mmCIF file of C-alpha atoms and ligand atoms in Angstrom:
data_model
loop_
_atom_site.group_PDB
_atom_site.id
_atom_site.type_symbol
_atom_site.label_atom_id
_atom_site.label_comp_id
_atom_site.label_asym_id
_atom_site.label_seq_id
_atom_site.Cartn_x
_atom_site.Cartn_y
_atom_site.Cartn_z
ATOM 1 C CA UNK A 426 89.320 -36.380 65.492
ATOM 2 C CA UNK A 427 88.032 -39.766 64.418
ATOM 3 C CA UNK A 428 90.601 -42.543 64.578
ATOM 4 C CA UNK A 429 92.737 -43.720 61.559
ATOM 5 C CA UNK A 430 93.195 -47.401 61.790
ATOM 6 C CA UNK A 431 96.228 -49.207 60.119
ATOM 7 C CA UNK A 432 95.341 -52.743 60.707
ATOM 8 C CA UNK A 433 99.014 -54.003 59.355
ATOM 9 C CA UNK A 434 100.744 -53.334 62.210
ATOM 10 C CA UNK A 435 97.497 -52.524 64.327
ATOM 11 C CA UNK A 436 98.667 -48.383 64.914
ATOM 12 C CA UNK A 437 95.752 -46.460 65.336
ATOM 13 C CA UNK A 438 96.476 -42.510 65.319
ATOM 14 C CA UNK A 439 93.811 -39.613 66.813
ATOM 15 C CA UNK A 440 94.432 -36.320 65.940
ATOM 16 C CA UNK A 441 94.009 -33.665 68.172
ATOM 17 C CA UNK A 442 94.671 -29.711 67.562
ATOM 18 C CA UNK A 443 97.711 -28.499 65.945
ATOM 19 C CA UNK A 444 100.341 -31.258 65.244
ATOM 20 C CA UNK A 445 99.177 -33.634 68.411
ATOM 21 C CA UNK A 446 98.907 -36.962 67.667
ATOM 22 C CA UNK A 447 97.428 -39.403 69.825
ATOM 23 C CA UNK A 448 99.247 -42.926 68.907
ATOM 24 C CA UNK A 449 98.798 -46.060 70.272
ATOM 25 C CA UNK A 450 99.399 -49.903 69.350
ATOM 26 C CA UNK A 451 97.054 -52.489 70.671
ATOM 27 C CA UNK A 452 98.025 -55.878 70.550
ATOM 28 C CA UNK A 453 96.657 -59.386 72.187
ATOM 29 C CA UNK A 454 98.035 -61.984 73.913
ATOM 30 C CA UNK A 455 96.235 -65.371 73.761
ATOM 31 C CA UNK A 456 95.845 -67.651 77.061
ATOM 32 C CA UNK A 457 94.595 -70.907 77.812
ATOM 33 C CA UNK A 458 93.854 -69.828 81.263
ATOM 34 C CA UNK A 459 93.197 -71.672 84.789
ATOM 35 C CA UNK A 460 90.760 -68.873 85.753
ATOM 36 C CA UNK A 461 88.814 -70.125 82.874
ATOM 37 C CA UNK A 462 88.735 -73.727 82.491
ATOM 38 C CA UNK A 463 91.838 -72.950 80.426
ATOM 39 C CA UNK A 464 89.769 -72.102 77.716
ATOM 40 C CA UNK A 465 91.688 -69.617 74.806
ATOM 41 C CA UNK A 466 91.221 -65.883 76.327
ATOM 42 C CA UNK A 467 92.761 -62.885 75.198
ATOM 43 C CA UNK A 468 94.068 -59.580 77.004
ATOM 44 C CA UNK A 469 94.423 -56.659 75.354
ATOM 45 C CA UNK A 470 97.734 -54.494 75.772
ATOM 46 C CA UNK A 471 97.915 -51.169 74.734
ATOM 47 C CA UNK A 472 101.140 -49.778 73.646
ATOM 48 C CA UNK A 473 100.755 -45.445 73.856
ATOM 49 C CA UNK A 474 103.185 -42.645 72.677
ATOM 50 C CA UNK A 475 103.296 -39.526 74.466
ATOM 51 C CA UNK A 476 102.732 -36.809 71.881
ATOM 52 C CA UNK A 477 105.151 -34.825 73.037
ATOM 53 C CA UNK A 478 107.984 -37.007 74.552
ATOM 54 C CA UNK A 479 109.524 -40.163 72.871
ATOM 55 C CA UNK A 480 107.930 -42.115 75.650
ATOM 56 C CA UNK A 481 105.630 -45.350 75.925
ATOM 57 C CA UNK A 482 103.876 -46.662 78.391
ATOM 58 C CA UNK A 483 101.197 -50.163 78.225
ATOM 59 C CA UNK A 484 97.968 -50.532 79.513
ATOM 60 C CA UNK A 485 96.336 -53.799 80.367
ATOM 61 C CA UNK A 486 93.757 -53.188 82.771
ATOM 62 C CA UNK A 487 93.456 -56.977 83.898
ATOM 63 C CA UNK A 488 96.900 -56.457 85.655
ATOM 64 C CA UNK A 489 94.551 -54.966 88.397
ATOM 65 C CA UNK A 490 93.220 -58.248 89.211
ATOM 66 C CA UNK A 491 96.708 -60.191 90.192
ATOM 67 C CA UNK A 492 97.232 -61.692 93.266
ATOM 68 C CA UNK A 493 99.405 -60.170 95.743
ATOM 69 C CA UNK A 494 100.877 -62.934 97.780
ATOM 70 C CA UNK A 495 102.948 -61.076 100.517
ATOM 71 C CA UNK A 496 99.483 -59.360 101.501
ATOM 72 C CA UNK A 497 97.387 -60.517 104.239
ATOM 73 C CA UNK A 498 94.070 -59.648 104.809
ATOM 74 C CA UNK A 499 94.237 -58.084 108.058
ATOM 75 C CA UNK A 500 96.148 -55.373 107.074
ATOM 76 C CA UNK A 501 94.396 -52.030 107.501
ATOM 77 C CA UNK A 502 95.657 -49.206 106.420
ATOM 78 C CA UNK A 503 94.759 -46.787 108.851
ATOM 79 C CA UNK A 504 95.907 -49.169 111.681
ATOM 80 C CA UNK A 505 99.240 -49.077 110.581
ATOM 81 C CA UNK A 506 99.258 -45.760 109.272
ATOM 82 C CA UNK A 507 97.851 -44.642 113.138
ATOM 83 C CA UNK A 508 100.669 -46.580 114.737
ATOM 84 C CA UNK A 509 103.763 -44.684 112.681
ATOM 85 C CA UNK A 510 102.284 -41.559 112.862
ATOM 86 C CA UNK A 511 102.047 -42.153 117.450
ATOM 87 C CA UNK A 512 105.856 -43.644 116.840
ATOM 88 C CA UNK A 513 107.101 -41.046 114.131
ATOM 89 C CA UNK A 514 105.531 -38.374 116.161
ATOM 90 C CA UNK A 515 107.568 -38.279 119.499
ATOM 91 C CA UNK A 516 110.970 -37.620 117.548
ATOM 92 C CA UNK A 517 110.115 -36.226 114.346
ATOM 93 C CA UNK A 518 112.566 -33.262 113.655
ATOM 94 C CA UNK A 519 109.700 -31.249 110.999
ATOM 95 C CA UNK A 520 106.638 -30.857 114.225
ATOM 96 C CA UNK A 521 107.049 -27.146 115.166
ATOM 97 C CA UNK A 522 108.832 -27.851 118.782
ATOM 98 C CA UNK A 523 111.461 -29.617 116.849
ATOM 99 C CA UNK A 524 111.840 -27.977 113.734
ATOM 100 C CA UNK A 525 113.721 -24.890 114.741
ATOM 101 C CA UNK A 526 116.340 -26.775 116.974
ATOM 102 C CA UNK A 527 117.052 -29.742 114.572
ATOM 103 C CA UNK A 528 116.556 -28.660 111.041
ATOM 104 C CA UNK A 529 119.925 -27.070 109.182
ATOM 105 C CA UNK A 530 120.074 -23.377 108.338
ATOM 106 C CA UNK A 531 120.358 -21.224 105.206
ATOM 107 C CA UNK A 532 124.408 -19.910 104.665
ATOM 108 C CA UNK A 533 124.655 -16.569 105.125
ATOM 109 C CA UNK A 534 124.938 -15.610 101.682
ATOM 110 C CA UNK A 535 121.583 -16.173 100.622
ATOM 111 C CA UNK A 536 120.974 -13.231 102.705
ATOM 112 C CA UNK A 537 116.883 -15.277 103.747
ATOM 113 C CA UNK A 538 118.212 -15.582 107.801
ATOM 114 C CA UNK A 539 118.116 -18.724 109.032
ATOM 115 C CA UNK A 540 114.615 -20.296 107.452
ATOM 116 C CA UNK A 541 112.164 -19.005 105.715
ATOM 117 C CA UNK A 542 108.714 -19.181 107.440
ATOM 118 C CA UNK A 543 104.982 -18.202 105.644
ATOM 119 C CA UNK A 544 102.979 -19.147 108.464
ATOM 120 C CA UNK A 545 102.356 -23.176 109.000
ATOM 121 C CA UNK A 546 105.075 -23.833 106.436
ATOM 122 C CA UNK A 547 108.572 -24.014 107.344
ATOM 123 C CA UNK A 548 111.720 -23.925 104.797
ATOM 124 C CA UNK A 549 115.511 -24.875 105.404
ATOM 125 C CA UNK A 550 117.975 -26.519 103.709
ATOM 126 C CA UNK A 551 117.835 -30.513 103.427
ATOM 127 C CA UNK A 552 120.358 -32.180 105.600
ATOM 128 C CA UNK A 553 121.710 -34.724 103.027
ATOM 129 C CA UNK A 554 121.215 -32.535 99.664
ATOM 130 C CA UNK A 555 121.627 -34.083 95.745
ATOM 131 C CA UNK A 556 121.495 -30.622 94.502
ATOM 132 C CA UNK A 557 123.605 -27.620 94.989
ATOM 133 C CA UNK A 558 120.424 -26.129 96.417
ATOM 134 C CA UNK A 559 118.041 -28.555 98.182
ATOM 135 C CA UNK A 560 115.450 -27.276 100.610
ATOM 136 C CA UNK A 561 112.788 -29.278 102.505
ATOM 137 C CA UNK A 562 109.839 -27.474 103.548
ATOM 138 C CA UNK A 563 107.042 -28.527 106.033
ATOM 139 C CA UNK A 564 103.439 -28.709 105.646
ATOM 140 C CA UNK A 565 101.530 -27.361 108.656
ATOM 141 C CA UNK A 566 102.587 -27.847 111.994
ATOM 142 C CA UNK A 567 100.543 -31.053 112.356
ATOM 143 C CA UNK A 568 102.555 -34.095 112.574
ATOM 144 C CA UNK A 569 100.125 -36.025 109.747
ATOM 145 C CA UNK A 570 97.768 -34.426 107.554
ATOM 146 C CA UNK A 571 95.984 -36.945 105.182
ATOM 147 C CA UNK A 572 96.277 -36.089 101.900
ATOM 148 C CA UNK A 573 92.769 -34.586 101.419
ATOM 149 C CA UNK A 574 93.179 -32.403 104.256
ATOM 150 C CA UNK A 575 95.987 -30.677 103.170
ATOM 151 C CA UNK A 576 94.619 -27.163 102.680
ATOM 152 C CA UNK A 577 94.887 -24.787 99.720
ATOM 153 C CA UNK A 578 96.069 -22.082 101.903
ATOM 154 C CA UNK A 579 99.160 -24.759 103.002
ATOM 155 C CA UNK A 580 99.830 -25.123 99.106
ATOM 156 C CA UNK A 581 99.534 -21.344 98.855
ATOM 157 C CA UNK A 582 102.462 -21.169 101.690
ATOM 158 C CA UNK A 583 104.748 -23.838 100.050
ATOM 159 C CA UNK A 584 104.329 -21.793 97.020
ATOM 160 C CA UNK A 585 104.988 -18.774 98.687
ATOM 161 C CA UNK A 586 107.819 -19.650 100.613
ATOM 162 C CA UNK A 587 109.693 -21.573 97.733
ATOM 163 C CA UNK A 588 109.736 -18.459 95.687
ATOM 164 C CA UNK A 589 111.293 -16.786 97.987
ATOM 165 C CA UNK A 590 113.913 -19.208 98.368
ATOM 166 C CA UNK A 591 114.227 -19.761 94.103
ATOM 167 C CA UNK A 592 115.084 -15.839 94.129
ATOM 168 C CA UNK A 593 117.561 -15.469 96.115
ATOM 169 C CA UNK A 594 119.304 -18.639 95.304
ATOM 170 C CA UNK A 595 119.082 -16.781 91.271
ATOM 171 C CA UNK A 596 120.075 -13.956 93.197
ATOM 172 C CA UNK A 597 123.360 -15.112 94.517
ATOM 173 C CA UNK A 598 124.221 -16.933 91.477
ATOM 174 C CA UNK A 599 121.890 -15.976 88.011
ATOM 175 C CA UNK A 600 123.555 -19.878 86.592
ATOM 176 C CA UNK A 601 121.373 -21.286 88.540
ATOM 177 C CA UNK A 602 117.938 -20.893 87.178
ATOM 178 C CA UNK A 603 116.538 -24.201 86.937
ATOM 179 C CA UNK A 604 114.060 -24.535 90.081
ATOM 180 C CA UNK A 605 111.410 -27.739 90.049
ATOM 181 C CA UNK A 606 109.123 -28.397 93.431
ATOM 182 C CA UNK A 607 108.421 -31.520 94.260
ATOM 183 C CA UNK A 608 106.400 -33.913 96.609
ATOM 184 C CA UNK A 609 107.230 -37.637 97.925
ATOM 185 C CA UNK A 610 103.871 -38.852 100.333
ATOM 186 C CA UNK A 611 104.481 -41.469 102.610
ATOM 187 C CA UNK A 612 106.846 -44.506 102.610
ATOM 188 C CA UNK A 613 106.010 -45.809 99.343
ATOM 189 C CA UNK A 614 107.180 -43.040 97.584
ATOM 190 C CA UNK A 615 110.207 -42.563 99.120
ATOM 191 C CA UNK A 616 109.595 -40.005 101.503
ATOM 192 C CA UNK A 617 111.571 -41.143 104.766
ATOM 193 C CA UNK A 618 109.806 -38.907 107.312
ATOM 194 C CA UNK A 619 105.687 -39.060 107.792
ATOM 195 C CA UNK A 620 105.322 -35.029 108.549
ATOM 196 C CA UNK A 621 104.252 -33.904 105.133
ATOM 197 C CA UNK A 622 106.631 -31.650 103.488
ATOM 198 C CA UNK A 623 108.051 -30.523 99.641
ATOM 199 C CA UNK A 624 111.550 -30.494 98.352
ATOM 200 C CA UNK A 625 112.520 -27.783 95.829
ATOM 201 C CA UNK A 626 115.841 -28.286 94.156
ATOM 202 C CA UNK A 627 117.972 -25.543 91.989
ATOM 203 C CA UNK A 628 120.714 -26.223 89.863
ATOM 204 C CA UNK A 629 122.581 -25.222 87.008
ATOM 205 C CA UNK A 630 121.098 -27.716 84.648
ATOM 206 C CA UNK A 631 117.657 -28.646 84.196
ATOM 207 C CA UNK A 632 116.495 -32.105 85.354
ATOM 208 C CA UNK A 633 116.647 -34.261 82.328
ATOM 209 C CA UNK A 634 112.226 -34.957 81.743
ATOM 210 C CA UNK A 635 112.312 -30.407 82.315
ATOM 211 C CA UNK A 636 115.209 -30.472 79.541
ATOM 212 C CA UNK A 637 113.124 -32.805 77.655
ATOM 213 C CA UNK A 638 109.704 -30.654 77.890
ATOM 214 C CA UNK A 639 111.395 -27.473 77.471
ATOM 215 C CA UNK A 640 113.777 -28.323 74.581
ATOM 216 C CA UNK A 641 110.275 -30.403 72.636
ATOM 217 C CA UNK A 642 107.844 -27.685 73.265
ATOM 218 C CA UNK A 643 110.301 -25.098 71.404
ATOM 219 C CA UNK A 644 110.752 -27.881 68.485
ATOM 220 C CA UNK A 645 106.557 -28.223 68.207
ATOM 221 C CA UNK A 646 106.641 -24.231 68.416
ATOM 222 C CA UNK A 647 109.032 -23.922 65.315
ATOM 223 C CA UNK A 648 106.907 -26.937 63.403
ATOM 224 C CA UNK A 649 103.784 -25.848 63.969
ATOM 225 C CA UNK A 650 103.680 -22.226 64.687
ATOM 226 C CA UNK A 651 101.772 -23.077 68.125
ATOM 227 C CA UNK A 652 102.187 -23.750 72.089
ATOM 228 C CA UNK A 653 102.316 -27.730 72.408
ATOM 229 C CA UNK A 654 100.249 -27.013 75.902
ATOM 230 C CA UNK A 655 97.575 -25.510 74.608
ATOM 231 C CA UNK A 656 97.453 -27.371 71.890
ATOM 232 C CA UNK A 657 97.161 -30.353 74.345
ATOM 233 C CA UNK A 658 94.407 -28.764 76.220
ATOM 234 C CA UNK A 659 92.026 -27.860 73.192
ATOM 235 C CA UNK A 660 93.048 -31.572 71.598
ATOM 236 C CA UNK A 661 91.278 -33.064 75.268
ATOM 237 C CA UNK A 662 89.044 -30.436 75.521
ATOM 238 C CA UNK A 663 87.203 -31.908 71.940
ATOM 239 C CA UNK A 664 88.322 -35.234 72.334
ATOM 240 C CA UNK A 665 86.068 -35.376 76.265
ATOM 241 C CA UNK A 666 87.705 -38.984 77.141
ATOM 242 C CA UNK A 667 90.900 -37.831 79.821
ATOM 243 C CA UNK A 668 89.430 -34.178 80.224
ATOM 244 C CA UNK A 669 89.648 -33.577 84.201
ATOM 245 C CA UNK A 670 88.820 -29.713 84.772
ATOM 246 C CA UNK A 671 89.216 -26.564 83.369
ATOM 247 C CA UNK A 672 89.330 -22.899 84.620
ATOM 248 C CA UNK A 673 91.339 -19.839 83.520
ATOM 249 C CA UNK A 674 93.941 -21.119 85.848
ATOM 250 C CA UNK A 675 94.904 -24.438 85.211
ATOM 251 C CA UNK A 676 93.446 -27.326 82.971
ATOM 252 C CA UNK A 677 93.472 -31.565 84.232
ATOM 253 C CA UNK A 678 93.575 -34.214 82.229
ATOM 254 C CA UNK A 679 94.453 -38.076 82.929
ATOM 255 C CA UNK A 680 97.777 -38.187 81.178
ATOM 256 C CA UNK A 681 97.548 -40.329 77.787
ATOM 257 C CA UNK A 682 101.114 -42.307 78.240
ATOM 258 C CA UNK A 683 102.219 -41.614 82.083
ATOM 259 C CA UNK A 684 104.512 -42.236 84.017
ATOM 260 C CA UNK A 685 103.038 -43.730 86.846
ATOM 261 C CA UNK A 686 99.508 -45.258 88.340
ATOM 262 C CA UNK A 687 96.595 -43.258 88.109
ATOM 263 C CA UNK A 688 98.618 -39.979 86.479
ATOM 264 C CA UNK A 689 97.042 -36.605 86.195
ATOM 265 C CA UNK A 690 98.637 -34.069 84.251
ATOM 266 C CA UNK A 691 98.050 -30.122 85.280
ATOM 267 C CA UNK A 692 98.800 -27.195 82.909
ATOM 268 C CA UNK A 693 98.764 -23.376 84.443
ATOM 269 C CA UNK A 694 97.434 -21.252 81.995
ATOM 270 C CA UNK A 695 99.588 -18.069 82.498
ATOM 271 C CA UNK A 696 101.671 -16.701 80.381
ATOM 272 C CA UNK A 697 104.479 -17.128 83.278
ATOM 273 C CA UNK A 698 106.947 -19.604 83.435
ATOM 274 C CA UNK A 699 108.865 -18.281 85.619
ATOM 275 C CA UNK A 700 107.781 -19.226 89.546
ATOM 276 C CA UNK A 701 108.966 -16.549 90.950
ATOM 277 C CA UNK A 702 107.375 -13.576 88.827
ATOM 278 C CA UNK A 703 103.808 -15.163 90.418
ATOM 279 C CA UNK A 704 101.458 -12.943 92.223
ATOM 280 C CA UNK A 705 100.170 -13.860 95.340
ATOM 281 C CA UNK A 706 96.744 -14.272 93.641
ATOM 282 C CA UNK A 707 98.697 -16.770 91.648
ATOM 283 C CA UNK A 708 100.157 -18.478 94.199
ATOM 284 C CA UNK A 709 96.827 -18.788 96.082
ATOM 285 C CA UNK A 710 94.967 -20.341 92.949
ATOM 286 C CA UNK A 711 97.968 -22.493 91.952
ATOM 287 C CA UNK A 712 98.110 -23.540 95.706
ATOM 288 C CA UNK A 713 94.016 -24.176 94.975
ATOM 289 C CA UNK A 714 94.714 -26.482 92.069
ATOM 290 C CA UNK A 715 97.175 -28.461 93.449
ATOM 291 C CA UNK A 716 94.859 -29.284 96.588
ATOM 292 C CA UNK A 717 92.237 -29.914 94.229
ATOM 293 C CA UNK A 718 93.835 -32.498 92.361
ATOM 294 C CA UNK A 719 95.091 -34.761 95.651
ATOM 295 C CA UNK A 720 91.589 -34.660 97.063
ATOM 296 C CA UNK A 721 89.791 -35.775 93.362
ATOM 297 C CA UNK A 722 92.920 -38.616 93.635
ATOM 298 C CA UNK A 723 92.155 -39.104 96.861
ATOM 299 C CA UNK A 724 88.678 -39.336 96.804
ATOM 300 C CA UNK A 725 88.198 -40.502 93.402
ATOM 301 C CA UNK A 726 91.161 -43.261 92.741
ATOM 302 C CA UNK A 727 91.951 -44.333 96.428
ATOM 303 C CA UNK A 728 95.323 -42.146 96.380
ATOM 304 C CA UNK A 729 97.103 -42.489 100.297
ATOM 305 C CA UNK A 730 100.808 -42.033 98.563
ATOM 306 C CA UNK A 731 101.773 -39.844 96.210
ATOM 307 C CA UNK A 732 104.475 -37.986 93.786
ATOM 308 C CA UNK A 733 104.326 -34.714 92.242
ATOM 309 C CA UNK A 734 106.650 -32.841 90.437
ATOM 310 C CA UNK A 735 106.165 -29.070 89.625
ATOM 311 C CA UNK A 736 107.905 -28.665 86.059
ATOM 312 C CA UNK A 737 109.257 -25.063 85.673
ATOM 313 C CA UNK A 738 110.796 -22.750 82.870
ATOM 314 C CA UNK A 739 114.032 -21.014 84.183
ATOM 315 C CA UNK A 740 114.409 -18.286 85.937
ATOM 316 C CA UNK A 741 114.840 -15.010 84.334
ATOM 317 C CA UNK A 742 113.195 -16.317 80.938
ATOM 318 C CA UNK A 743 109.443 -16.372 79.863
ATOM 319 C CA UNK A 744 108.797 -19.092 77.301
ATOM 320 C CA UNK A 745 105.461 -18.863 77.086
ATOM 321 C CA UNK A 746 105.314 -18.539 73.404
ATOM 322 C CA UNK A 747 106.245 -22.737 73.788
ATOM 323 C CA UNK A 748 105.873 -23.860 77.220
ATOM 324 C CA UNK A 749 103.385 -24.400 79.930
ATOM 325 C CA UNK A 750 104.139 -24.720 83.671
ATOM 326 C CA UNK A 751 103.538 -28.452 84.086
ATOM 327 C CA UNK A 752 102.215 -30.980 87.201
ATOM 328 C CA UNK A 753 102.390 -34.923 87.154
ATOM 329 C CA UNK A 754 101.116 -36.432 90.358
ATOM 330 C CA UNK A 755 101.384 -40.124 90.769
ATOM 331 C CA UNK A 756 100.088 -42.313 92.796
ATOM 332 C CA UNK A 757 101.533 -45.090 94.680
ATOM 333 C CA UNK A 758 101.048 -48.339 97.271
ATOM 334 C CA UNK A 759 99.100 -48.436 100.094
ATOM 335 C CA UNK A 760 101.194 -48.326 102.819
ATOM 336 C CA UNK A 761 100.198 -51.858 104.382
ATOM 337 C CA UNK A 762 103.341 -53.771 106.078
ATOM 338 C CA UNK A 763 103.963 -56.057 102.990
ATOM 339 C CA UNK A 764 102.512 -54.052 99.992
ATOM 340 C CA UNK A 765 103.845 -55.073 97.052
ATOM 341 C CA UNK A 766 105.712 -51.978 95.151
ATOM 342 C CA UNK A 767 104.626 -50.541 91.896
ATOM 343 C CA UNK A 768 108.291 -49.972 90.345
ATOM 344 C CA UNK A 769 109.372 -53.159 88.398
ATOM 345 C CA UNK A 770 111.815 -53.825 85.628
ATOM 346 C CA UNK A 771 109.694 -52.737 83.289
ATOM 347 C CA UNK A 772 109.497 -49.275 84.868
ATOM 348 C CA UNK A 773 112.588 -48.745 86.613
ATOM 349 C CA UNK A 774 114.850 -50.471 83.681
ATOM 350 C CA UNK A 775 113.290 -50.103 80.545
ATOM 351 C CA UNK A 776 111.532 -46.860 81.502
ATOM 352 C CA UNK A 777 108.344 -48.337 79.753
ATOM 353 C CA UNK A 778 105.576 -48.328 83.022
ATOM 354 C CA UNK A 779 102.616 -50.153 83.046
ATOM 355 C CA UNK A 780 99.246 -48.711 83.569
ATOM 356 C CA UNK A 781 96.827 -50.652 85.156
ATOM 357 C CA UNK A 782 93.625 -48.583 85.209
ATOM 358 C CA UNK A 783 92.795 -46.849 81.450
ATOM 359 C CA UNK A 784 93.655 -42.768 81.457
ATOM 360 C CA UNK A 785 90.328 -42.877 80.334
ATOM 361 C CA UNK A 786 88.375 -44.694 83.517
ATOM 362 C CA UNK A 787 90.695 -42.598 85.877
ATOM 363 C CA UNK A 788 89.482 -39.526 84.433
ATOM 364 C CA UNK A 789 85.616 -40.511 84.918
ATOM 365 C CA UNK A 790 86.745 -41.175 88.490
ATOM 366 C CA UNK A 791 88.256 -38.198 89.430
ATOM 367 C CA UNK A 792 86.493 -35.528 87.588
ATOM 368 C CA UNK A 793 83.062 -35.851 89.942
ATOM 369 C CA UNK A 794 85.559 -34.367 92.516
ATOM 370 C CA UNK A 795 87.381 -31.421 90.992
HETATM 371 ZN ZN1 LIG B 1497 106.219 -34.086 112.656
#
């Protein structure tokens, strides 16, 4: 595990378990800079390589410290988050007096009735889809729920409820076996209405980052005779630095090259990767995890908006020999009236995000609350 430096063109390489390699490129820029009398200072930028994925990401931890001119200092959060949940909350089509009479209904041929309801969750089809099948699915009957608050036994629900839906969607139609779950929080990360609630999507084609996970994890399999996930899990496991939590469940770790701000991987430990063959035991601890994990980011990183995506093997199919069921939450502005966004060219364009806290430091701070 100890690092192997190549000074020539600065790569330095940690091994983990298996055939994981942690990679990385550091690099400094030099700066005469007005913060310091312009004297010479340098910033360090990390380039990192997933070890599974093609994909880079940089870290500079300074970038933290930037200015944010269209800010003001009176903005408060919860001020402005209080007054668009009192305006949201007189029309808003998910709040259970609503949801019933406004949301759009399953077609008869998925043979579910009209909705599908596990008690404080609600799920129906989306009213503007971009998938084939597209259902939206309410968290609790509460208008807001902060993101701490929303309970295990809500996540168990969701969970619930979407398998439901992923079967007899497969059901009507066994081509269409690629599910994924998903979670926009708040404005800032694209969710349009406040009332917390999950899309699930099913198509004939896996997304192209499921593709990319399930079609790697086989290649690792044949080159190493060995599961890329658990692999990954022992590797941070020895290594300590972006270990999270562990249980028989599900492992956490701060992912090494993410996608996004203050990223937290999550691997269930079954030997399922199919949703829908869960138990409701399964369910209820996988509904556990995930509440876990936004109340550490919560708590631990300052996390008010979030994505998640739910990364599933198809239905039908167990590829557990290769693949892991997979969660990347992400976290994103503060919904203030002029935050300044966190998608940039660099992100958006050259698919190469920035990191501006370490996978390392976010670990430390959200560990203490698993
Ligand atoms: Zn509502």
């Amino acid at each position: 595990m100890t690092p192997i430096n190549e000074p020539e063109d600065h790569t330095e390489i940690t091994k983990g378990s298996g055939g994981i390699q942690f990679e990385k490129k550091i690099r400094f820029a030099s700066i005469k800079s007005p913060l310091e009398n312009f004297e010479t200072v340098e910033q360090k930028i990390e380039f990192r390589k997933d070890p599974l994925l093609n994909h880079w990401s940089r870290v500079n931890t300074l970038r933290a410290e930037r200015v944010k001119q269209a800010a003001s200092p009176n903005e408060s959060f919860q001020t402005n988050l209080d007054d668009l949940v009192e305006k949201s909350g007189q029309k808003c089509f998910f709040c259970p007096e609503k949801v019933l009479k406004s949301t759009p209904k399953f077609p008869d041929k998925l043979g579910l009735g009209e909705r599908i309801i596990v008690d404080n969750f609600t799920l129906f089809p989306n009213l503007f889809v971009f998938s084939e099948f597209h259902a939206v699915g309410t968290l609790g009957n509460q208008h807001f729920t902060p993101l701490n608050e929303i309970s295990a036994k809500t996540w168990k629900n969701a969970i619930q409820g979407s398998i439901k839906y992923f079967k007899a969607v497969y059901n009507s139609d066994k081509q269409v076996k690629y599910p994924t779950f998903n979670f926009n929080f708040l404005p800032p990360s694209a969710s349009s209405i406040l009332h917390p609630h999950i899309q699930i999507i099913q198509d004939v084609k896996p997304t192209k980052i499921t593709e990319e996970l399930l079609l790697k994890s086989k290649q690792y399999f044949k080159e190493n005779g060995s599961n890329y996930w658990l692999d990954l899990i022992d590797s941070e496991r020895a290594l300590k630095d972006r270990f999270v939590s562990d249980n028989d469940f599900m492992c956490w770790v701060a992912t090494y090259s993410p996608f996004g701000k203050n990223e937290l991987t999550g691997i269930v430990k079954l030997d399922k990767t199919d949703l829908t063959q869960f138990t409701e035991k399964e369910a209820e601890l996988f509904g556990l995890e995930i509440s876990k994990a936004l109340s550490a980011l919560f708590a631990g990183r300052n996390a008010r908006s979030v994505n998640m995506a739910v990364f599933l093997g198809p239905i039908g199919e167990n590829c557990s020999n290769h693949f892991n069921i997979t969660v990347k939450i992400v976290t994103r502005p503060i919904l203030v009236p002029n935050y300044t966004a966190d998608v940039g060219f660099m992100e958006l364009l050259h698919n190469e995000p920035i990191a501006e806290a370490a996978p390392e430091d976010i670990a430390i701070s959200v560990k203490q609350f698993f």
